[in-house]
mmCIF file of C-alpha atoms and ligand atoms in Angstrom:
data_model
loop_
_atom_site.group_PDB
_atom_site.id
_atom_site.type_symbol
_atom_site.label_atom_id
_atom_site.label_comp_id
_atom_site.label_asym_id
_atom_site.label_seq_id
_atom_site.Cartn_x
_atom_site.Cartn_y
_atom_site.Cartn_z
ATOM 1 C CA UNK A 121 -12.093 18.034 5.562
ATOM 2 C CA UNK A 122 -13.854 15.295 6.667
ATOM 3 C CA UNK A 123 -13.618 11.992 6.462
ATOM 4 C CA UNK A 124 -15.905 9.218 7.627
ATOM 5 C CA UNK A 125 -14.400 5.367 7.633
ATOM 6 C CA UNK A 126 -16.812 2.390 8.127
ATOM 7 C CA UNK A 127 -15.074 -0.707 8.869
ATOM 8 C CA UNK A 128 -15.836 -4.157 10.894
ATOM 9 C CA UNK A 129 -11.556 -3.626 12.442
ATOM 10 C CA UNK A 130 -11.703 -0.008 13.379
ATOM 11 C CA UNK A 131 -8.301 -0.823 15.233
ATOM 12 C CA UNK A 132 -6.167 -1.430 12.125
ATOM 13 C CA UNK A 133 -6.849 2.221 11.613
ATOM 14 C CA UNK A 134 -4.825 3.146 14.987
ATOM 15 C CA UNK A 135 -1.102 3.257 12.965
ATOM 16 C CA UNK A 136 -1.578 4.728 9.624
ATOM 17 C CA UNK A 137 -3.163 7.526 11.166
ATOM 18 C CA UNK A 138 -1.612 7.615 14.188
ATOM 19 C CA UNK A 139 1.967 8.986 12.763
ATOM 20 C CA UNK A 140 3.552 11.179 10.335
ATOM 21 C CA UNK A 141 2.199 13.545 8.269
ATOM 22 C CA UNK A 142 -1.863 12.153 8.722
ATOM 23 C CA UNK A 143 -1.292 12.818 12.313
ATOM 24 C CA UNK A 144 -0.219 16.406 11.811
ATOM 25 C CA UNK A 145 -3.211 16.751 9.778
ATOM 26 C CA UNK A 146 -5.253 15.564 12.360
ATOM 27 C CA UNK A 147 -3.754 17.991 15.186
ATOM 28 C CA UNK A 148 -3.376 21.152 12.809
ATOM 29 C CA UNK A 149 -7.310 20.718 12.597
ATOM 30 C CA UNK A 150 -6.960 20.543 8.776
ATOM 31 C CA UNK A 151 -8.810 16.770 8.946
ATOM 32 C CA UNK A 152 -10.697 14.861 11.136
ATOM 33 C CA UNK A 153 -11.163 11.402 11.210
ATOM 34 C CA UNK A 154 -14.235 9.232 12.512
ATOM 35 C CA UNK A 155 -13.982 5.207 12.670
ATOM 36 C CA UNK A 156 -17.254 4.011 12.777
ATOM 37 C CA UNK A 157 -17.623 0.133 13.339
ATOM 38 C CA UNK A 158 -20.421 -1.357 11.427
ATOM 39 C CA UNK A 159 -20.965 -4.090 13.866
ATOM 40 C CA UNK A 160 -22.183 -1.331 16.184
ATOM 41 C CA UNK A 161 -25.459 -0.988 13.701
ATOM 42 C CA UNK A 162 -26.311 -4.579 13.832
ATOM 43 C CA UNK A 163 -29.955 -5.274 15.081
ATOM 44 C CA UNK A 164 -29.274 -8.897 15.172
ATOM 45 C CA UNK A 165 -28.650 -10.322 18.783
ATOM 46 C CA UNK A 166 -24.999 -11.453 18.650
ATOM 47 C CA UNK A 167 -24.240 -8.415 16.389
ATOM 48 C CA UNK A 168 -23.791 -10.174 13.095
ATOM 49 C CA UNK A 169 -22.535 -8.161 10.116
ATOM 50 C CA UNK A 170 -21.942 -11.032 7.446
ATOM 51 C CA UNK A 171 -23.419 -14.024 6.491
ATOM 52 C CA UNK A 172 -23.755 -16.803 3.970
ATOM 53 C CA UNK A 173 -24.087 -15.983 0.353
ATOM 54 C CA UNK A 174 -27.158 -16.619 -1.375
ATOM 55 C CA UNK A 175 -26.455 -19.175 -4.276
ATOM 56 C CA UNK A 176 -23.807 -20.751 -2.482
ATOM 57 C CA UNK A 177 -20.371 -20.323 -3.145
ATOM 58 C CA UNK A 178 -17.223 -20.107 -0.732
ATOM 59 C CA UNK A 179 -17.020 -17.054 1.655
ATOM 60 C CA UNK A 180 -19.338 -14.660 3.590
ATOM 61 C CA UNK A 181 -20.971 -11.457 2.356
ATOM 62 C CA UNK A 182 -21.244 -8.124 4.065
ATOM 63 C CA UNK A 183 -25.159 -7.369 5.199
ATOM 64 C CA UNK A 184 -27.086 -4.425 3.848
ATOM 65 C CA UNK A 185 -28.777 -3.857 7.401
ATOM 66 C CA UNK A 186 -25.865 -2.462 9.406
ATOM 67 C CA UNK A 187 -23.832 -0.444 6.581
ATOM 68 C CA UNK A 188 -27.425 0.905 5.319
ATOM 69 C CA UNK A 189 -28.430 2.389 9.241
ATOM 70 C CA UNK A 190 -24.503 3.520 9.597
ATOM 71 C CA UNK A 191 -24.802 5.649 6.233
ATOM 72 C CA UNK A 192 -28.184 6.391 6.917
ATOM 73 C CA UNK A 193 -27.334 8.226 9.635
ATOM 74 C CA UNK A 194 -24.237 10.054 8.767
ATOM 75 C CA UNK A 195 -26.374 11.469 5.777
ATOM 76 C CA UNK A 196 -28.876 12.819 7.438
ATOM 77 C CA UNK A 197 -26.466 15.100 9.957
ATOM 78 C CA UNK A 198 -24.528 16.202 6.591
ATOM 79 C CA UNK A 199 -23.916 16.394 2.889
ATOM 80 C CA UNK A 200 -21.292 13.861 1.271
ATOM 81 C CA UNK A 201 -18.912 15.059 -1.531
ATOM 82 C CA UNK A 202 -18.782 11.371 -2.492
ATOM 83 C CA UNK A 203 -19.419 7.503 -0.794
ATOM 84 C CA UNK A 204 -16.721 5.404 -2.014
ATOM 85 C CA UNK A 205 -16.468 1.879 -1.539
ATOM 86 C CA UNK A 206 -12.941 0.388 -1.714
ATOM 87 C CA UNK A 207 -12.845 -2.531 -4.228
ATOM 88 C CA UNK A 208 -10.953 -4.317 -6.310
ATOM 89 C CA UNK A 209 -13.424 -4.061 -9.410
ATOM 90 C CA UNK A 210 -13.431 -0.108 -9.081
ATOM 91 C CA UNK A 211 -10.875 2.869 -10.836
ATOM 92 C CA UNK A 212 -7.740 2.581 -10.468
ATOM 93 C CA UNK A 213 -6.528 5.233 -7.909
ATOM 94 C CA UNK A 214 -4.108 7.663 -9.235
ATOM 95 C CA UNK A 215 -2.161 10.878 -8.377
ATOM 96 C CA UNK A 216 -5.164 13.181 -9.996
ATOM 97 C CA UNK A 217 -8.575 11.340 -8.158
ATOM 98 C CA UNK A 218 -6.449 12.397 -4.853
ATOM 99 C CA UNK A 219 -5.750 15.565 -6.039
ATOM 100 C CA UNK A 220 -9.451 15.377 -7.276
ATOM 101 C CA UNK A 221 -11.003 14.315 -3.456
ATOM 102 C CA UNK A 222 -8.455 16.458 -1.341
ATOM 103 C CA UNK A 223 -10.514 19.107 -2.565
ATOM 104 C CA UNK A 224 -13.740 17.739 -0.608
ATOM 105 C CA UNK A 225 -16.080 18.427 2.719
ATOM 106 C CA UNK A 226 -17.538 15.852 3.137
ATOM 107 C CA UNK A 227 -16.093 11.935 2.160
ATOM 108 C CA UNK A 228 -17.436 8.513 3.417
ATOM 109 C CA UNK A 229 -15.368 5.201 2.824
ATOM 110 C CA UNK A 230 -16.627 1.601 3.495
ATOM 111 C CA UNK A 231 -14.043 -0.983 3.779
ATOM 112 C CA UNK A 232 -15.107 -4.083 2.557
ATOM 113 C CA UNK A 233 -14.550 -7.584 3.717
ATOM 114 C CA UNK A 234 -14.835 -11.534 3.338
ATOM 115 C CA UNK A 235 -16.477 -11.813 -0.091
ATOM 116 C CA UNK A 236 -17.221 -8.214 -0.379
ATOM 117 C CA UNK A 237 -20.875 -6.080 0.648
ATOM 118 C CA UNK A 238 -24.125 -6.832 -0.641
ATOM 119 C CA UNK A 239 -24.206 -5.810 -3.795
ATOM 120 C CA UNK A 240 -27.072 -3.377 -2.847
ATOM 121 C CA UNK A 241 -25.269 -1.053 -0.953
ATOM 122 C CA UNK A 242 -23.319 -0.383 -4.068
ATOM 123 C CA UNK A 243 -26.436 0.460 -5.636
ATOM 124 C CA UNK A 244 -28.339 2.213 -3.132
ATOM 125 C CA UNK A 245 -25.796 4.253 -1.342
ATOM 126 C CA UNK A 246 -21.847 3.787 -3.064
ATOM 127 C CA UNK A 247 -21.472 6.913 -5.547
ATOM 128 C CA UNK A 248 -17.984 5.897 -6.694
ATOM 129 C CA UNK A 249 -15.559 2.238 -6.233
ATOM 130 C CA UNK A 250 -11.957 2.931 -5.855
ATOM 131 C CA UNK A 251 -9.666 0.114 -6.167
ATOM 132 C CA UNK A 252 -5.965 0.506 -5.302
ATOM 133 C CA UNK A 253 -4.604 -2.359 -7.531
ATOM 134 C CA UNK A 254 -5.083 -5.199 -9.583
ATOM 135 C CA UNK A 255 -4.800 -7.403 -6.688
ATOM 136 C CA UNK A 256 -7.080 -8.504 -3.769
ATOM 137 C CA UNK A 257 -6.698 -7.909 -0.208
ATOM 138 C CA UNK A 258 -8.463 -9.291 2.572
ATOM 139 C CA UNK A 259 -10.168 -6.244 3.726
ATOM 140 C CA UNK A 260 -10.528 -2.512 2.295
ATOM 141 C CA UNK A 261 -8.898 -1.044 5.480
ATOM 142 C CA UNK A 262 -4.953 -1.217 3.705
ATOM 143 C CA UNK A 263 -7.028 0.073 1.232
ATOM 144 C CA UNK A 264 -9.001 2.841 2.633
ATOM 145 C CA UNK A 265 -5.425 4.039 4.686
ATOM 146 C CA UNK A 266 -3.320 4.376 1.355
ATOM 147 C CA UNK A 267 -6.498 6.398 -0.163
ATOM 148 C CA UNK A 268 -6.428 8.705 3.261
ATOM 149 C CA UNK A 269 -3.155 9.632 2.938
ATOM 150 C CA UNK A 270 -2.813 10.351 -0.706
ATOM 151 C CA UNK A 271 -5.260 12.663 0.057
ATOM 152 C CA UNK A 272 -4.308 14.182 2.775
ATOM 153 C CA UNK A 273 -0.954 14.885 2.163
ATOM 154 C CA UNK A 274 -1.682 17.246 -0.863
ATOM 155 C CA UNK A 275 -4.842 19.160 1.042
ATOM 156 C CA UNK A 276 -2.832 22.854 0.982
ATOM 157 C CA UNK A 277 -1.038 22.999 4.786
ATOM 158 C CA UNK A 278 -0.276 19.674 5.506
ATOM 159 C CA UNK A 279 3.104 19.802 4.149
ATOM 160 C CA UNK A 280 4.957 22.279 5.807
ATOM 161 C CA UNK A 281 6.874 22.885 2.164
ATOM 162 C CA UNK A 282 3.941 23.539 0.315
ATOM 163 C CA UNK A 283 5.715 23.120 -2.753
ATOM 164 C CA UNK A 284 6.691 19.496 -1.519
ATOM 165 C CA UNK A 285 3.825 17.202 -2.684
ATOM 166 C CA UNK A 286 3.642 19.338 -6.119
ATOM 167 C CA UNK A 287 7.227 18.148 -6.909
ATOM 168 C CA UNK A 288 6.439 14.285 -6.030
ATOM 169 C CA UNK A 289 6.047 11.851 -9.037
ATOM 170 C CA UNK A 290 2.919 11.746 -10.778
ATOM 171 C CA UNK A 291 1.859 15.833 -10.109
ATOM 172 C CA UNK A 292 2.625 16.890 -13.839
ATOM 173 C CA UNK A 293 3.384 13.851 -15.493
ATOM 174 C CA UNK A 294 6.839 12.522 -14.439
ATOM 175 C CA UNK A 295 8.174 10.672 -12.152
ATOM 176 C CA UNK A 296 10.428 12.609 -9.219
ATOM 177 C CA UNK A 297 14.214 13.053 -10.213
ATOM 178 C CA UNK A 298 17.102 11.307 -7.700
ATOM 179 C CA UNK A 299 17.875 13.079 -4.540
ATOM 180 C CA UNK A 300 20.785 13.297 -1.895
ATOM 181 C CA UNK A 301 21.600 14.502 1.439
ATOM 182 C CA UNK A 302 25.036 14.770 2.985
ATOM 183 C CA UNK A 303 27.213 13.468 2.868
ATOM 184 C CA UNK A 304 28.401 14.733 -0.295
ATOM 185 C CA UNK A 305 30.412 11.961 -0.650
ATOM 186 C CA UNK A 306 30.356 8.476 0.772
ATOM 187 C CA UNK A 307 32.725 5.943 0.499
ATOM 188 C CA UNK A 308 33.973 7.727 -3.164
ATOM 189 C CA UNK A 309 30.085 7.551 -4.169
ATOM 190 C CA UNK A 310 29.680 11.305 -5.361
ATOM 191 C CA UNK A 311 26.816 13.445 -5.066
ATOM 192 C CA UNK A 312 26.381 14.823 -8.769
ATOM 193 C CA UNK A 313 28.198 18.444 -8.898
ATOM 194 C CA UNK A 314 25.717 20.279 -10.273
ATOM 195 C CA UNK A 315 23.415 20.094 -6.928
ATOM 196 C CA UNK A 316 26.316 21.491 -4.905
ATOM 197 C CA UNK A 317 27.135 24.510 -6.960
ATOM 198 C CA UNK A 318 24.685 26.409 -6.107
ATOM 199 C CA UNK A 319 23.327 27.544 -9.236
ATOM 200 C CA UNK A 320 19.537 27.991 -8.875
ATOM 201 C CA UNK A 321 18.611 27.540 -12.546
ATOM 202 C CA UNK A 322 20.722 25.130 -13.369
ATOM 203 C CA UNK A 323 19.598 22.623 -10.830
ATOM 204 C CA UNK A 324 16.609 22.974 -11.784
ATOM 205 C CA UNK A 325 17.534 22.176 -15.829
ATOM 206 C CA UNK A 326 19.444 19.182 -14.465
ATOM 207 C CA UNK A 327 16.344 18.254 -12.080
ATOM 208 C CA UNK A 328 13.568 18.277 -15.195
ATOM 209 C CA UNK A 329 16.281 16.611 -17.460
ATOM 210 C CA UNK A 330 16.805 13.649 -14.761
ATOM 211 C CA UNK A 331 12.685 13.458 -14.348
ATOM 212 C CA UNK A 332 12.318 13.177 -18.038
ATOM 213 C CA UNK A 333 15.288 10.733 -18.389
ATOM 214 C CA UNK A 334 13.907 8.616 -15.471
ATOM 215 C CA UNK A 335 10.167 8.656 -16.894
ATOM 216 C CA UNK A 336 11.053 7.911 -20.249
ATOM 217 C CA UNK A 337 13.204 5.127 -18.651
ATOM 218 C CA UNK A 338 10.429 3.785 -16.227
ATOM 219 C CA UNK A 339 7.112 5.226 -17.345
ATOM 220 C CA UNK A 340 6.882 6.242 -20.989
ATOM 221 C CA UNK A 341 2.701 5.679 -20.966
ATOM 222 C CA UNK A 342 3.349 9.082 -18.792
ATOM 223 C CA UNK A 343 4.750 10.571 -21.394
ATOM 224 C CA UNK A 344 2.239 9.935 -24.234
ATOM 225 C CA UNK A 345 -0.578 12.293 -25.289
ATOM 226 C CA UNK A 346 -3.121 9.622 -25.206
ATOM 227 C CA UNK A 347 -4.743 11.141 -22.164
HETATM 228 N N1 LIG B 735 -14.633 -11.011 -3.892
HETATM 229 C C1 LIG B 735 -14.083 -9.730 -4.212
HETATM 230 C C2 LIG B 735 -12.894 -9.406 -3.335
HETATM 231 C C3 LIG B 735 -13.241 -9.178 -1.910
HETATM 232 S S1 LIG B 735 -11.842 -8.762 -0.992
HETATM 233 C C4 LIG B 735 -13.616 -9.732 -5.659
HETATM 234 O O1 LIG B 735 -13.174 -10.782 -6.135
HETATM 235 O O2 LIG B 735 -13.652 -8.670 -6.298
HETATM 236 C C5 LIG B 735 -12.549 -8.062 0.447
HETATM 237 C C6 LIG B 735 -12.578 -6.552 0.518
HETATM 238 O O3 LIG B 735 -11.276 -6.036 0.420
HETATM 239 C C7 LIG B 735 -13.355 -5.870 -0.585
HETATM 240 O O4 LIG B 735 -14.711 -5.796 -0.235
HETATM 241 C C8 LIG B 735 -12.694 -4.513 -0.659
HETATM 242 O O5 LIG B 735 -13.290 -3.594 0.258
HETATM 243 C C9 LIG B 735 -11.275 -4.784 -0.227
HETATM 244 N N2 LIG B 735 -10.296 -4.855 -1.319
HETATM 245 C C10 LIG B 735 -9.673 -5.957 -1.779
HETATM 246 N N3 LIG B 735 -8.823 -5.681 -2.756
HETATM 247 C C11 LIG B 735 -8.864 -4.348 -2.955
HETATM 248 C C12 LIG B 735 -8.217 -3.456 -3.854
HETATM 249 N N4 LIG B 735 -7.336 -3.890 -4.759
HETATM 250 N N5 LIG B 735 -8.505 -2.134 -3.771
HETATM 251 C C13 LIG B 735 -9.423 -1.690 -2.867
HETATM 252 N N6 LIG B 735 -10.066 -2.492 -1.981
HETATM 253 C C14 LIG B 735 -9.805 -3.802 -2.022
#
C-alpha cells in the first residue's frame, strides 16, 4: 500500500512513523510512506500557502494553488483508491472504515490547518472527509497519524500474530476482554485461575463472557442491532 500525506509540518510525521509497528510496516515493504510539503508547490515568491479569508473573520485559510498542483501531480503518475481530507466536519473514523481503507493501493491524505482549506479543494479533488473526533485540533497531522496506523496495523503481515488485531476491541463488535502477564500473582492481586489452567476452550468461554460483560458494561450501543 501506498500512502501519500500532504502537510505544511512534514516533520511532525518523523515519530509516529518512525517506531513500532508503522515502522515495521515500512521496512517489511508492506507500506510506503511519502510526506509531501505543500509549501513546496507554492508559485508565490515567499512560498505562501495560506492567507486571509474572504469575508473576514478570525484565522487564515489554506490556498487552492499549492494543494491543487501537489494532487495534480500525484494523480497523474497513479490511480487513488480515495483522497481524504482530515476534518472535523467529516465521518467519524471507526474500527470498520480502517478495516475498509487497509484494503487499498493507492490513498492520499491532506492535513489541514489554521481555519481549514479552501473549500474548493473539497470539491474539486477530496473524495471522502474523515474526522477523528468531535473535537478540533490545530492541524490534521495528529489526525492523519492515528488514521495511518489504524490502518496499517490490520493490513494482513504487519502483526506478526496475525490473529492479533482481529481480537482487538471493535473487530466483531465488543470491546477486548482483561489481560495479564506474569506474574501470576502480585502483591496477593491474583491472576483469574481459569487463564492458568490451561484449558483451551474454556479460556476462551471465559474470554467472550468477560468481552460481553465488559461491552455491555462500557459500550451497550455495540451491542444493539440498530446497525
Ligand atoms: N475551522 C475548522 C477547524 C479547523 S482545524 C472547523 O471549525 O471545522 C484545522 C485543521 O485540523 C483542519 O483543517 C483539519 O485538517 C484538522 N482537524 C481538526 N480537528 C480534526 C478532527 N477532529 N479530525 C480530523 N482532522 C481534524
Amino acid at each position: 500500500m501506498r500512502i501519500d500525506i500532504l502537510t505544511i509540518f512534514p516533520e511532525m510525521f518523523d515519530s509516529p512513523f518512525g517506531h513500532s509497528i508503522i515502522k515495521r510496516a515500512k521496512n517489511k515493504g508492506i507500506v510506503k510512506i511519502f510526506i509531501h510539503n505543500i509549501r513546496d508547490y507554492s508559485l508565490t515568491k515567499n512560498k505562501n500557502v495560506d492567507d486571509y479569508a474572504f469575508g473576514g473573520g478570525a484565522g487564515m485559510v489554506m490556498m487552492i494553488e499549492p494543494i491543487a498542483l501537489c494532487i495534480e501531480k500525484l494523480k497523474s503518475e497513479r490511480t487513488y483508491d480515495d483522497i481524504i481530507y482530515m476534518s472535523p466536519d467529516g465521518e467519524l473514523l471507526n474500527q470498520s472504515i480502517a478495516n475498509h481503507l487497509s484494503m487499498y493501493n493507492n490513498l492520499i491524505i491532506l492535513c489541514g490547518h489554521y481555519k481549514g482549506i479552501d473549500e474548493r479543494v473539497r470539491e474539486a479533488y477530496i473524495t471522502r472527509e474523515i474526522s477523528i473526533g468531535d473535537y478540533v485540533l490545530s492541524g490534521g497531522e495528529l489526525a492523519a497519524a492515528v488514521l495511518c496506523d489504524s490502518i496499517i496495523r490490520v493490513i494482513p503481515g504487519v502483526l506478526n500474530d496475525e490473529t492479533s488485531a482481529l481480537s482487538d476491541s471493535f473487530q466483531n463488535d465488543l470491546l477486548s476482554p482483561p489481560v495479564y502477564t506474569r506474574p501470576a500473582n502480585y502483591k496477593g492481586m491474583k491472576v483469574p485461575d481459569i487463564l492458568l489452567s490451561g484449558n483451551e476452550k474454556e479460556i476462551q468461554k471465559w474470554k467472550m463472557s468477560k468481552a460481553m460483560e465488559r461491552t455491555a458494561l462500557r459500550r451497550p450501543d455495540l451491542l444493539s442491532d440498530d446497525d
